Amino acid sequence: MNPDGITAAVGESRPRVEGRRKVTGSAHYVADVPVPDLAHGWMVTATVSRGRIRDIDATDTLAQPGVLGVLDHRNARRLNPDAGSYFGPDRSLSLLQDEVIAYAGRPIALVVAETPEQARAAAAMLRVAYDAEPHDIEFSMNHPAVRPASTLFGPEADTGDLEAELAASTVVVDEVYRTPEENHSAMEPHVATAWWEDGHLHALDSNQGPFTISQVMASLFFIDRDRVHIRAEHVGGGFGGKTICGAQIILAAMAAEHFERPVRVALTRRQVFLATGSRPPTEQRVRIGADAGGRLRAIHHHAAFALSPLSEYIEWCTEQARTLYAAPAIRTELSAVPLDILPPCSMRGPGAAPGSFAFESAVDEVAERLRIDPLRLRLLNQPVVAPVSGRPFSTRRLVTCLQEGARRFGWAQRDPRPRVRREGNLLVGTGVAAVAFMAGAFPASATITAEADGTFSVRIGACDIGTGARTALIAVAADALGVGTEQIHLYIGDSDIGPNPGAGGSRGTTSCAFAITETAKALREKLADADLPVTASVDTTPLINWQPGEERYTYSAVFAEVTVDPATGEVRVRRLLGMFAVGRVINPLLARSQLIGGMIGGLSMALHEEEVRDPVTGRLVTADFAGYHISAHADVPDIEADFVADYEPQDPSGFNGLGEIGNAGTAAAIANAVWHATGTRHRDLPISLGRVIEAAAAQDRPEAVSVA
């Protein structure tokens, strides 16, 4: 109950305010919004991994019914080659600017017609001749072009005498772990509709941050940001794949300007695979030294990831090594390998998901070799302060997550020996993994108007990508204003509302909630003796503490039970339990939904997901859901996600984000459970049927103790 006698909305499980509209089909996604005089563009992508376009013959294409024209590098408008986003200039944004092919799948033309069917049929008639050049897609941390990764996130760790501590350790684990390229696989493919009016660009676009996209588009088209208007009212999933400015909106805007009418570009599932960013492959060497009692003495995590020469990117796999456990010596290294591939981008749990798989697998290997319970080893090495910086934690509830998770999961009844629990022909095992994910808030702006009818109009440039952000922010606004949720009218998903970071990095809702709370304070001060309506606006930029004295993280402990059939290679996840410390929870119903979805994504990462490229052509050969496998209903086990009591002191409302952490630890927990079931360590993901069968065969060869 707040001071005005209104039941508090924050902390209550409330269904999504737009839920009925979505299940009845009345919620309009970008491709559903009718636009007068609409034309349709069909994207044509490069079929070679490196080279040049020798010629484009559009004769047959232009002769097809309904075709308005073809855009390619010979007639497309010039874009700003220095435009970029989070990591600086990104030359992959400059589409249709020259004949150079930097990766297979790069958009090289757009066929525009009256209907999407006409555009698609005409695009199939386009004749493109290439001068192919040798390409390089062979990823390895020992690649001759490997270089240090960007330090945008800060310097890597280097504390203590690593080699001396390793030499003094009773046990040293020194292993290499690998994860493949992964695709975001959002339910809604990328789509945009664009048109121009009086020098202003308007667009409906499936993205995770309309304001950020408007900034990039303004830079690309050499116009003021105030002349770019991007809306994303409903977005059918993103997982990081829609944080970047996509080919669909760039090409739609170019075509709308060229043909002087609205143009929609909707990508097919195959085009999403070919022309939008993925999680990059990683190769990670982890060295951990420990004494006989299980105290860690040395941690060394060297991770490498692939990127494109067209743009910078960081897959920060080393965060766990510098955060989770205490040790006298900690060193982390991050390397980048430029290849002829599409520039990668953040995918749910960026860095933490592949990084925790490698690091938490290695921690389990330490426990295995010392014959110490892996849960006990993790509890034994908890730091009092941040292991690298020495700064205090703002809050740290990882021990509670581990202990409460173990109690609920029944960890105490676990036989620590591998390959001893059987059910018929099945081997049964259990595993655990811990994760920390950096938390915080980005600057955001909000405007709230107290209307004459007693309602409040709340405008903030947030983006709801299916997480329930609308519902959560309505609750935050209601409590901040001391009114019921029925008095809040929330407007989101529009770049015109003002600066906002969008949905990403587990900071979207936290950043927006901070802005709404501060704006509500300002409005309440103005309401005294004022005639309605009254409006207040706040930009939180000057309120953000970029160098806080304490380190801020969210935490999780994931427990998994699996069965393995050594004859068929089939791994089934029977149970997943995740305990999370994510600050004060705004809406437990929606938060659990997010975390369960993240854990399913981690299951998919562990057992199924893998983008595969043809080494001869460099092209992606798993560019659909027939070749790229994701978890389906039959793969989803009994999943439980719950919270430990937590409150974030760095946030005025005690909030932290939770979008990423659900995904991050699950693959490691499952991999550790597979080891416990089979006695064989899998250091390459996914743990596919073939790899399990090979591992089972290797059990008969005494020299083979692991499968990499």
XYZ file of C-alpha atoms in Angstrom:
708
model
C 0.000 0.000 0.000
C 1.463 3.420 -0.921
C 0.878 6.601 1.140
C -2.321 7.380 -0.821
C -3.884 4.035 0.033
C -3.393 2.565 -3.453
C -2.260 -1.053 -3.616
C 1.342 -1.162 -4.826
C 1.665 -2.431 -8.387
C 5.400 -3.216 -8.242
C 5.906 -6.718 -6.917
C 2.490 -7.955 -8.070
C 2.082 -10.659 -10.729
C -0.067 -9.017 -13.389
C -0.767 -10.319 -16.911
C 0.457 -8.307 -19.883
C -1.742 -5.369 -20.684
C -1.488 -6.126 -24.416
C -1.839 -9.899 -24.009
C -5.403 -10.156 -25.304
C -4.534 -8.053 -28.361
C -1.634 -10.346 -29.194
C -3.471 -13.631 -28.841
C -6.453 -12.318 -30.847
C -4.261 -10.881 -33.595
C -5.345 -7.282 -33.101
C -1.878 -6.118 -32.046
C -0.249 -4.821 -35.212
C 3.372 -5.739 -35.843
C 5.274 -3.821 -38.511
C 4.204 -6.049 -41.394
C 0.556 -5.747 -40.290
C 0.263 -1.959 -40.418
C -1.581 -0.789 -43.560
C 0.142 2.031 -45.462
C -1.446 3.707 -48.530
C 0.249 3.337 -51.926
C 2.653 0.759 -50.547
C 5.308 -0.857 -52.767
C 7.370 -3.896 -51.785
C 11.090 -4.535 -51.979
C 12.783 -7.911 -52.289
C 16.388 -8.162 -51.172
C 18.981 -9.948 -53.309
C 22.049 -11.222 -51.454
C 25.560 -12.131 -52.551
C 26.318 -15.783 -53.170
C 30.102 -15.481 -52.857
C 32.008 -14.917 -49.630
C 34.535 -12.478 -51.041
C 34.978 -10.767 -54.376
C 33.402 -8.188 -56.653
C 30.277 -7.810 -58.719
C 31.286 -7.882 -62.370
C 27.815 -7.192 -63.740
C 24.146 -7.044 -62.800
C 21.740 -7.725 -65.664
C 18.236 -6.542 -64.738
C 16.720 -6.842 -68.221
C 14.471 -9.809 -67.438
C 13.652 -8.493 -63.986
C 12.455 -5.128 -65.247
C 10.225 -6.847 -67.807
C 8.238 -8.678 -65.128
C 4.699 -7.552 -64.190
C 4.414 -4.902 -61.500
C 8.129 -4.157 -61.246
C 8.976 -0.527 -60.463
C 12.738 -0.858 -60.673
C 15.944 -2.257 -59.241
C 18.337 -0.539 -56.865
C 21.972 -1.578 -56.818
C 25.384 0.067 -56.419
C 25.075 1.807 -59.798
C 21.973 3.876 -59.029
C 21.529 3.859 -55.244
C 21.879 7.106 -53.304
C 25.165 7.688 -51.488
C 25.271 6.904 -47.780
C 27.641 8.048 -45.064
C 30.493 5.481 -44.927
C 31.444 6.640 -41.415
C 28.039 5.950 -39.869
C 28.045 3.486 -37.017
C 26.553 2.559 -33.687
C 27.691 1.108 -30.350
C 31.204 0.092 -31.382
C 32.018 2.930 -33.774
C 31.922 3.112 -37.602
C 30.247 0.167 -39.275
C 30.854 -0.180 -43.012
C 28.324 -3.001 -43.245
C 25.623 -0.322 -42.980
C 26.669 1.307 -46.273
C 24.583 -0.913 -48.525
C 24.573 -0.778 -52.341
C 27.522 1.605 -52.388
C 30.075 -0.333 -54.438
C 30.758 -3.627 -56.148
C 32.797 -5.118 -53.282
C 31.513 -8.304 -51.617
C 32.765 -8.754 -48.054
C 30.677 -11.784 -47.023
C 28.139 -14.232 -48.423
C 24.663 -12.883 -47.795
C 25.522 -9.212 -48.162
C 22.591 -7.337 -49.782
C 23.586 -6.342 -53.317
C 20.268 -5.270 -54.870
C 16.650 -4.509 -54.092
C 13.872 -5.316 -56.541
C 10.793 -3.125 -55.975
C 7.332 -4.038 -57.246
C 3.654 -3.482 -56.526
C 3.262 -6.707 -54.531
C 5.687 -8.850 -52.533
C 4.964 -11.804 -54.821
C 5.860 -9.769 -57.909
C 9.043 -8.492 -56.276
C 10.104 -11.994 -55.265
C 9.460 -13.489 -58.701
C 11.290 -10.641 -60.432
C 14.259 -10.900 -58.060
C 14.694 -14.517 -59.093
C 15.257 -13.257 -62.674
C 18.125 -10.922 -61.708
C 21.418 -12.061 -63.208
C 24.546 -11.296 -61.202
C 28.092 -12.123 -62.334
C 30.911 -12.154 -59.780
C 34.676 -12.152 -59.761
C 35.186 -14.379 -56.748
C 38.285 -14.013 -54.582
C 39.769 -16.383 -51.985
C 37.927 -16.142 -48.692
C 38.849 -16.979 -45.122
C 36.241 -18.323 -42.700
C 38.494 -20.702 -40.743
C 38.177 -19.557 -37.156
C 40.833 -20.367 -34.567
C 42.357 -18.489 -31.653
C 45.703 -19.259 -33.306
C 44.689 -17.625 -36.598
C 47.558 -15.562 -38.069
C 45.366 -12.436 -38.157
C 44.331 -12.674 -34.496
C 44.628 -9.388 -32.601
C 43.678 -7.988 -29.201
C 39.980 -7.195 -28.959
C 38.664 -3.715 -28.299
C 38.946 -2.541 -24.691
C 35.736 -0.509 -24.847
C 34.463 -2.416 -21.809
C 37.653 -1.672 -19.903
C 41.059 -3.337 -19.552
C 41.348 -7.067 -19.045
C 42.406 -8.445 -15.661
C 46.016 -9.073 -14.664
C 46.498 -9.503 -10.922
C 49.087 -11.533 -9.026
C 51.802 -13.837 -10.348
C 49.834 -16.211 -12.545
C 52.600 -18.610 -13.522
C 53.925 -18.896 -9.965
C 50.475 -19.667 -8.596
C 49.869 -22.263 -11.312
C 53.221 -23.887 -10.518
C 52.330 -24.037 -6.825
C 48.883 -25.566 -7.437
C 48.045 -29.170 -6.598
C 45.755 -29.450 -9.597
C 45.817 -27.462 -12.831
C 43.080 -27.621 -15.447
C 44.248 -26.402 -18.860
C 41.616 -26.989 -21.517
C 40.101 -25.414 -24.634
C 36.348 -24.961 -25.113
C 34.489 -24.009 -28.285
C 31.095 -22.580 -29.156
C 29.727 -22.127 -32.698
C 27.963 -19.287 -34.465
C 24.370 -18.978 -33.261
C 21.359 -17.215 -34.730
C 18.855 -15.174 -32.710
C 15.862 -16.901 -34.324
C 13.251 -14.350 -33.227
C 9.710 -15.346 -34.121
C 9.153 -12.161 -36.147
C 11.595 -11.760 -39.058
C 13.087 -8.316 -39.664
C 10.732 -5.975 -41.529
C 10.483 -2.226 -42.165
C 8.169 0.185 -43.965
C 9.602 3.600 -44.875
C 8.385 6.793 -46.528
C 9.518 10.404 -46.903
C 7.516 13.588 -46.285
C 8.956 17.081 -46.695
C 12.501 15.894 -46.144
C 11.553 13.813 -43.103
C 12.110 10.052 -43.004
C 9.340 8.001 -41.387
C 9.672 4.294 -40.739
C 7.961 1.423 -38.998
C 10.730 -0.998 -38.132
C 11.147 -4.188 -36.150
C 13.955 -3.150 -33.800
C 14.942 -3.021 -30.130
C 15.575 0.715 -29.833
C 13.803 3.246 -32.080
C 15.790 6.242 -30.831
C 19.155 4.561 -31.425
C 18.050 3.430 -34.884
C 16.949 6.988 -35.670
C 20.428 8.241 -34.779
C 22.082 5.735 -37.112
C 19.671 6.421 -39.962
C 20.174 10.179 -39.610
C 23.915 9.694 -39.862
C 23.608 7.349 -42.842
C 21.349 9.714 -44.804
C 23.115 12.949 -43.811
C 20.065 14.506 -42.155
C 19.300 15.843 -38.671
C 18.070 13.272 -36.191
C 14.957 15.348 -35.588
C 13.979 14.615 -39.197
C 13.983 10.836 -38.624
C 10.889 9.262 -37.053
C 11.075 5.555 -36.171
C 8.264 3.561 -34.578
C 8.307 0.026 -33.192
C 5.083 -0.481 -31.264
C 5.107 -4.286 -31.141
C 8.227 -6.362 -31.799
C 8.076 -10.142 -32.055
C 11.309 -10.962 -30.267
C 14.831 -9.749 -30.748
C 17.379 -11.354 -28.389
C 19.921 -8.761 -29.535
C 19.438 -9.385 -33.256
C 17.370 -6.218 -33.641
C 19.615 -3.869 -31.684
C 21.553 -2.991 -34.822
C 20.262 -0.934 -37.737
C 19.064 -3.665 -40.082
C 19.290 -3.973 -43.843
C 15.494 -3.887 -44.062
C 15.130 -0.284 -42.874
C 18.158 1.005 -44.786
C 16.965 -0.485 -48.072
C 13.342 0.510 -47.492
C 14.378 4.126 -46.866
C 16.592 4.182 -49.950
C 13.847 2.722 -52.128
C 11.140 5.009 -50.697
C 13.249 8.034 -51.575
C 14.109 6.715 -55.030
C 10.570 5.706 -56.048
C 8.853 8.493 -54.099
C 6.355 6.221 -52.362
C 6.275 4.031 -49.240
C 8.241 0.800 -49.519
C 8.149 -2.258 -47.278
C 11.052 -4.710 -47.048
C 10.249 -7.920 -45.180
C 13.005 -10.507 -44.840
C 12.340 -14.198 -45.213
C 13.698 -16.563 -42.578
C 16.552 -17.475 -44.906
C 17.396 -13.806 -45.466
C 17.420 -13.235 -41.699
C 20.068 -15.946 -41.395
C 22.114 -14.583 -44.293
C 21.932 -10.830 -43.737
C 21.538 -10.173 -39.990
C 24.169 -10.590 -37.302
C 24.715 -13.718 -35.198
C 26.561 -14.638 -32.032
C 30.156 -15.208 -33.177
C 32.019 -18.482 -32.715
C 34.418 -18.616 -29.782
C 37.464 -20.607 -28.772
C 38.488 -20.303 -25.139
C 41.476 -21.593 -23.233
C 40.909 -21.782 -19.488
C 43.639 -22.513 -16.962
C 42.699 -22.875 -13.305
C 45.018 -23.906 -10.485
C 43.835 -25.025 -7.045
C 45.339 -26.378 -3.845
C 44.453 -29.760 -2.361
C 41.672 -28.280 -0.253
C 39.906 -26.718 -3.242
C 41.073 -23.125 -2.831
C 41.673 -21.538 -6.228
C 45.172 -20.092 -6.655
C 45.180 -19.033 -10.300
C 42.583 -18.230 -12.979
C 43.522 -17.594 -16.602
C 40.810 -17.195 -19.228
C 41.886 -16.415 -22.798
C 38.931 -16.130 -25.174
C 38.891 -15.452 -28.908
C 35.911 -14.665 -31.123
C 35.357 -14.030 -34.817
C 34.406 -10.673 -36.281
C 34.298 -8.875 -39.611
C 36.866 -6.306 -40.766
C 33.894 -4.058 -41.561
C 33.153 -3.176 -37.940
C 34.320 -3.564 -34.361
C 32.556 -5.816 -31.887
C 33.200 -7.331 -28.446
C 32.078 -10.779 -27.270
C 33.124 -10.317 -23.636
C 33.585 -13.949 -22.635
C 35.988 -13.219 -19.777
C 33.581 -11.477 -17.387
C 32.955 -14.611 -15.306
C 36.641 -15.268 -14.663
C 37.100 -11.851 -13.097
C 33.895 -11.874 -11.054
C 32.739 -15.241 -9.728
C 35.604 -16.533 -7.568
C 38.519 -15.291 -5.517
C 42.107 -16.222 -6.393
C 45.527 -14.616 -5.731
C 46.208 -14.412 -9.488
C 43.634 -13.678 -12.189
C 44.411 -12.931 -15.814
C 41.954 -12.524 -18.655
C 42.685 -11.997 -22.342
C 40.271 -11.290 -25.180
C 41.232 -11.690 -28.826
C 39.447 -10.975 -32.106
C 39.869 -12.869 -35.381
C 38.843 -10.950 -38.553
C 37.171 -13.239 -41.104
C 35.110 -12.870 -44.270
C 31.801 -13.047 -42.425
C 28.826 -10.853 -41.662
C 29.618 -8.624 -38.674
C 28.386 -10.377 -35.513
C 26.193 -8.716 -32.924
C 25.050 -9.226 -29.361
C 22.892 -12.265 -28.669
C 21.077 -12.914 -25.423
C 23.669 -13.229 -22.670
C 26.414 -11.731 -24.899
C 29.823 -12.905 -23.779
C 28.392 -14.444 -20.623
C 26.664 -17.375 -22.363
C 29.726 -18.756 -24.224
C 32.049 -17.491 -21.491
C 30.208 -19.229 -18.670
C 30.085 -22.478 -20.632
C 33.874 -22.516 -20.857
C 34.656 -21.133 -17.412
C 32.067 -23.072 -15.406
C 32.982 -26.283 -17.250
C 36.601 -25.706 -16.223
C 35.581 -25.046 -12.610
C 33.735 -28.378 -12.652
C 36.852 -30.053 -14.009
C 38.823 -28.718 -11.040
C 36.257 -30.234 -8.672
C 36.357 -33.499 -10.622
C 40.138 -33.834 -10.369
C 40.192 -32.897 -6.685
C 37.194 -35.166 -5.994
C 35.400 -32.279 -4.327
C 31.692 -31.632 -4.705
C 31.365 -28.958 -7.434
C 28.824 -27.007 -5.381
C 31.150 -27.016 -2.367
C 34.061 -25.833 -4.533
C 32.027 -22.860 -5.744
C 30.926 -21.931 -2.231
C 34.465 -22.295 -0.902
C 35.868 -19.681 -3.299
C 33.375 -16.852 -2.962
C 35.036 -13.427 -2.826
C 34.388 -10.815 -0.150
C 35.124 -7.972 -2.589
C 35.436 -7.854 -6.370
C 38.408 -10.146 -7.133
C 40.082 -7.856 -9.681
C 39.217 -4.287 -8.689
C 39.034 -4.859 -4.950
C 35.892 -2.745 -4.794
C 32.881 -3.857 -2.722
C 29.817 -5.335 -4.403
C 26.648 -3.273 -4.242
C 24.841 -6.534 -3.443
C 25.888 -10.159 -3.865
C 23.394 -12.977 -3.335
C 25.136 -15.726 -5.303
C 25.691 -17.891 -2.220
C 21.982 -17.701 -1.462
C 21.185 -18.697 -5.054
C 23.509 -21.702 -4.819
C 22.315 -22.854 -1.417
C 18.601 -22.392 -2.020
C 18.877 -23.960 -5.469
C 20.706 -26.958 -4.035
C 18.024 -27.404 -1.374
C 15.161 -27.316 -3.853
C 16.950 -29.473 -6.404
C 17.894 -32.160 -3.905
C 21.618 -31.784 -4.531
C 22.544 -33.409 -1.195
C 21.258 -36.772 -2.471
C 23.572 -36.649 -5.501
C 26.131 -39.460 -5.839
C 29.269 -37.551 -6.903
C 30.649 -40.430 -8.970
C 30.077 -40.168 -12.731
C 28.388 -42.832 -14.808
C 26.863 -44.703 -11.870
C 23.209 -43.669 -11.924
C 21.193 -45.610 -14.473
C 17.569 -46.015 -15.439
C 17.410 -48.943 -17.821
C 19.680 -48.085 -20.757
C 19.824 -44.412 -19.792
C 22.626 -42.731 -17.907
C 21.466 -39.998 -15.515
C 23.484 -37.034 -14.289
C 23.150 -33.677 -12.580
C 25.150 -30.464 -12.898
C 25.343 -26.911 -11.647
C 26.697 -23.604 -12.915
C 26.888 -20.089 -11.500
C 26.777 -16.793 -13.386
C 27.253 -13.099 -12.732
C 26.076 -10.478 -15.241
C 27.031 -6.813 -15.038
C 24.048 -4.598 -14.229
C 23.345 -0.892 -14.337
C 21.319 1.776 -16.092
C 21.774 3.855 -19.225
C 20.535 7.433 -19.654
C 16.919 7.768 -20.700
C 14.297 10.485 -20.876
C 10.635 10.451 -19.931
C 7.701 12.859 -20.053
C 4.616 12.598 -17.850
C 1.487 14.723 -18.140
C -1.125 14.940 -15.414
C -4.330 15.198 -17.420
C -7.475 17.081 -16.412
C -9.454 13.824 -16.166
C -7.184 12.449 -13.435
C -5.154 10.151 -15.680
C -1.463 10.377 -16.460
C 0.101 10.157 -19.911
C 3.559 8.601 -19.625
C 5.815 8.832 -22.671
C 9.117 7.017 -22.826
C 11.061 5.621 -25.768
C 11.093 2.074 -24.419
C 10.660 -0.946 -26.664
C 8.632 -4.038 -25.755
C 10.109 -6.985 -27.633
C 7.773 -9.475 -25.990
C 9.128 -9.161 -22.455
C 6.164 -7.324 -20.973
C 7.938 -3.975 -20.703
C 4.632 -2.109 -21.105
C 3.105 -3.873 -18.125
C 6.189 -3.444 -15.966
C 6.592 0.265 -16.705
C 2.906 0.965 -16.071
C 3.375 -0.557 -12.607
C 6.472 1.556 -11.995
C 4.673 4.728 -13.084
C 1.603 3.958 -10.985
C 3.640 3.485 -7.814
C 5.834 6.504 -8.514
C 2.734 8.691 -8.934
C 0.754 7.072 -6.131
C -2.173 6.063 -8.335
C -3.725 2.889 -9.689
C -2.475 1.292 -12.897
C -5.813 2.070 -14.585
C -4.905 5.762 -14.417
C -1.700 5.297 -16.449
C -1.644 5.643 -20.244
C 1.776 4.523 -21.473
C 3.206 5.500 -24.878
C 6.372 3.726 -26.046
C 8.188 2.582 -29.179
C 8.616 5.966 -30.861
C 11.921 7.784 -31.475
C 10.127 11.147 -31.244
C 9.515 10.621 -27.522
C 13.177 11.247 -26.752
C 16.533 9.627 -25.989
C 16.342 6.034 -24.776
C 18.712 3.053 -24.869
C 16.024 0.604 -25.978
C 15.798 -3.054 -24.958
C 19.192 -4.650 -24.487
C 22.011 -5.434 -22.097
C 19.545 -6.215 -19.293
C 19.212 -2.454 -18.866
C 16.148 -1.456 -20.868
C 13.482 -1.711 -18.168
C 15.860 -0.570 -15.406
C 16.871 2.537 -17.362
C 13.277 3.404 -18.248
C 12.035 2.793 -14.711
C 14.709 5.162 -13.389
C 13.612 7.870 -15.848
C 9.918 7.401 -15.037
C 10.555 7.523 -11.285
C 12.569 10.731 -11.533
C 10.009 12.334 -13.839
C 7.206 11.420 -11.453
C 9.089 13.172 -8.643
C 9.439 16.290 -10.756
C 5.766 16.206 -11.738
C 4.517 15.839 -8.172
C 6.514 18.916 -7.183
C 4.834 20.897 -9.986
C 1.314 19.708 -9.211
C 0.811 21.824 -6.099
C -1.591 24.694 -6.839
C -1.284 24.097 -10.607
C -4.040 23.962 -13.177
C -4.182 20.743 -15.152
C -2.801 19.551 -17.467
C 0.748 19.746 -16.102
C 3.787 18.184 -17.758
C 7.250 17.284 -16.484
C 10.206 15.875 -18.392
C 13.492 14.453 -17.092
C 16.623 13.218 -18.836
C 18.621 11.003 -16.453
C 21.976 11.560 -18.192
C 23.367 13.806 -15.418
C 22.051 11.406 -12.766
C 23.882 8.317 -14.026
C 26.972 7.463 -12.003
C 29.408 6.099 -14.565
C 32.078 5.285 -11.945
C 30.244 4.005 -8.879
C 32.288 2.941 -5.885
C 30.702 -0.508 -5.886
C 30.445 -3.204 -8.543
C 26.894 -4.027 -9.615
C 25.865 -7.472 -10.843
C 22.966 -9.873 -11.030
C 23.550 -13.529 -10.143
C 22.162 -16.951 -10.853
C 22.675 -20.604 -10.038
C 21.307 -23.153 -12.515
C 20.863 -26.849 -11.724
C 20.234 -29.452 -14.422
C 19.334 -33.127 -14.564
C 19.863 -35.002 -17.833
C 19.516 -38.465 -19.254
C 21.876 -39.778 -21.931
C 21.316 -42.758 -24.191
C 24.845 -43.880 -25.147
C 23.486 -46.052 -27.953
C 21.642 -43.296 -29.816
C 23.553 -40.274 -28.517
C 20.338 -38.620 -27.382
C 20.615 -36.185 -24.473
C 17.383 -35.237 -22.741
C 17.169 -32.519 -20.139
C 14.776 -33.781 -17.512
C 14.832 -30.898 -15.018
C 16.100 -27.337 -14.895
C 16.037 -25.157 -11.795
C 17.319 -21.591 -11.754
C 17.611 -19.338 -8.713
C 18.163 -15.667 -9.495
C 19.225 -12.544 -7.611
C 18.092 -9.676 -9.817
C 17.196 -6.908 -7.411
C 13.605 -6.047 -6.597
C 11.289 -7.852 -9.018
C 8.720 -5.592 -10.702
C 6.376 -8.342 -11.912
C 7.169 -11.918 -10.801
C 4.881 -13.456 -13.436
C 6.606 -11.731 -16.348
C 10.063 -12.056 -14.793
C 9.690 -15.828 -14.441
C 8.510 -15.986 -18.048
C 11.618 -14.154 -19.192
C 13.946 -16.329 -17.148
C 12.315 -19.575 -18.221
C 12.601 -18.431 -21.833
C 16.263 -17.680 -21.255
C 16.869 -21.114 -19.751
C 15.197 -22.730 -22.756
C 17.562 -20.694 -24.937
C 20.486 -22.030 -22.902
C 19.188 -25.578 -23.343
C 18.992 -24.934 -27.078
C 22.563 -23.635 -27.050
C 23.787 -26.701 -25.172
C 22.182 -29.363 -27.357
C 21.061 -27.964 -30.709
C 22.141 -24.604 -32.054
C 24.983 -24.389 -34.566
C 25.409 -22.348 -37.720
C 27.504 -24.263 -40.242
C 29.357 -22.796 -43.224
C 30.500 -24.618 -46.340
C 34.298 -24.403 -46.190
C 34.546 -24.317 -49.995
C 32.041 -21.530 -50.677
C 31.973 -19.897 -47.245
C 28.193 -19.770 -47.438
C 25.898 -20.618 -44.558
C 24.316 -24.019 -45.148
C 21.999 -23.980 -42.123
C 19.995 -20.910 -43.136
C 16.575 -22.229 -42.123
C 14.915 -24.099 -39.281
C 15.320 -27.396 -41.100
C 19.085 -27.163 -40.780
C 19.413 -24.886 -37.765
C 17.825 -26.650 -34.821
C 16.292 -24.900 -31.832
C 14.485 -26.314 -28.831
C 10.897 -27.352 -29.524
C 8.127 -28.298 -27.102
C 9.377 -31.888 -26.912
C 12.796 -30.655 -25.761
C 11.525 -28.477 -22.926
C 11.598 -30.232 -19.567
C 10.254 -29.361 -16.162
C 11.640 -25.843 -15.702
C 11.484 -23.776 -12.546
C 12.791 -20.228 -12.148
C 12.559 -18.342 -8.883
C 14.127 -15.435 -7.034
C 16.039 -14.876 -3.846
C 15.222 -11.728 -1.912
C 17.366 -8.889 -3.284
C 17.404 -5.106 -3.475
C 19.801 -3.071 -5.609
C 21.046 -0.077 -3.571
C 22.408 1.733 -6.636
C 18.893 2.035 -8.066
C 16.337 4.378 -6.451
C 13.704 1.626 -6.623
C 15.998 -1.350 -5.992
C 15.681 -2.715 -9.540
C 18.137 -4.653 -11.693
C 17.747 -6.134 -15.171
C 17.198 -9.833 -15.856
C 16.908 -10.304 -19.619
C 20.338 -11.838 -20.205
C 21.119 -13.858 -17.103
C 18.466 -16.525 -17.670
C 20.296 -17.673 -20.794
C 23.839 -17.416 -19.544
C 24.452 -20.344 -17.153
C 22.190 -23.049 -18.511
C 24.489 -24.533 -21.168
C 27.282 -24.960 -18.611
C 24.956 -26.657 -16.108
C 23.752 -29.077 -18.799
C 27.296 -29.821 -20.006
C 28.354 -30.527 -16.433
C 25.346 -32.826 -16.002
C 26.257 -34.707 -19.186
C 29.751 -35.300 -17.760
C 28.224 -36.590 -14.526
C 25.961 -38.940 -16.491
C 28.591 -40.288 -18.872
C 32.017 -39.643 -17.354
C 33.037 -37.866 -20.549
C 33.638 -34.127 -20.768
C 32.226 -32.308 -23.791
C 34.150 -29.117 -24.486
C 32.509 -28.288 -27.818
C 28.919 -27.124 -28.193
C 26.399 -28.264 -29.152
C 26.488 -31.664 -27.448
C 25.064 -33.340 -30.526
C 24.093 -36.953 -31.128
C 27.269 -37.615 -33.089
C 29.527 -36.222 -30.394
C 27.841 -38.281 -27.688
C 28.122 -41.469 -29.751
C 31.795 -40.764 -30.418
C 32.297 -40.198 -26.709
C 30.553 -43.466 -25.866
C 32.820 -45.311 -28.291
C 35.832 -43.589 -26.757
C 34.955 -45.083 -23.356
C 36.433 -48.344 -24.662
C 39.732 -46.625 -25.500
C 41.704 -45.924 -22.320
C 43.650 -43.102 -23.943
C 40.458 -41.154 -24.686
C 39.061 -39.395 -21.635
C 37.319 -36.431 -23.215
C 35.726 -35.281 -26.419
C 36.637 -31.813 -27.676
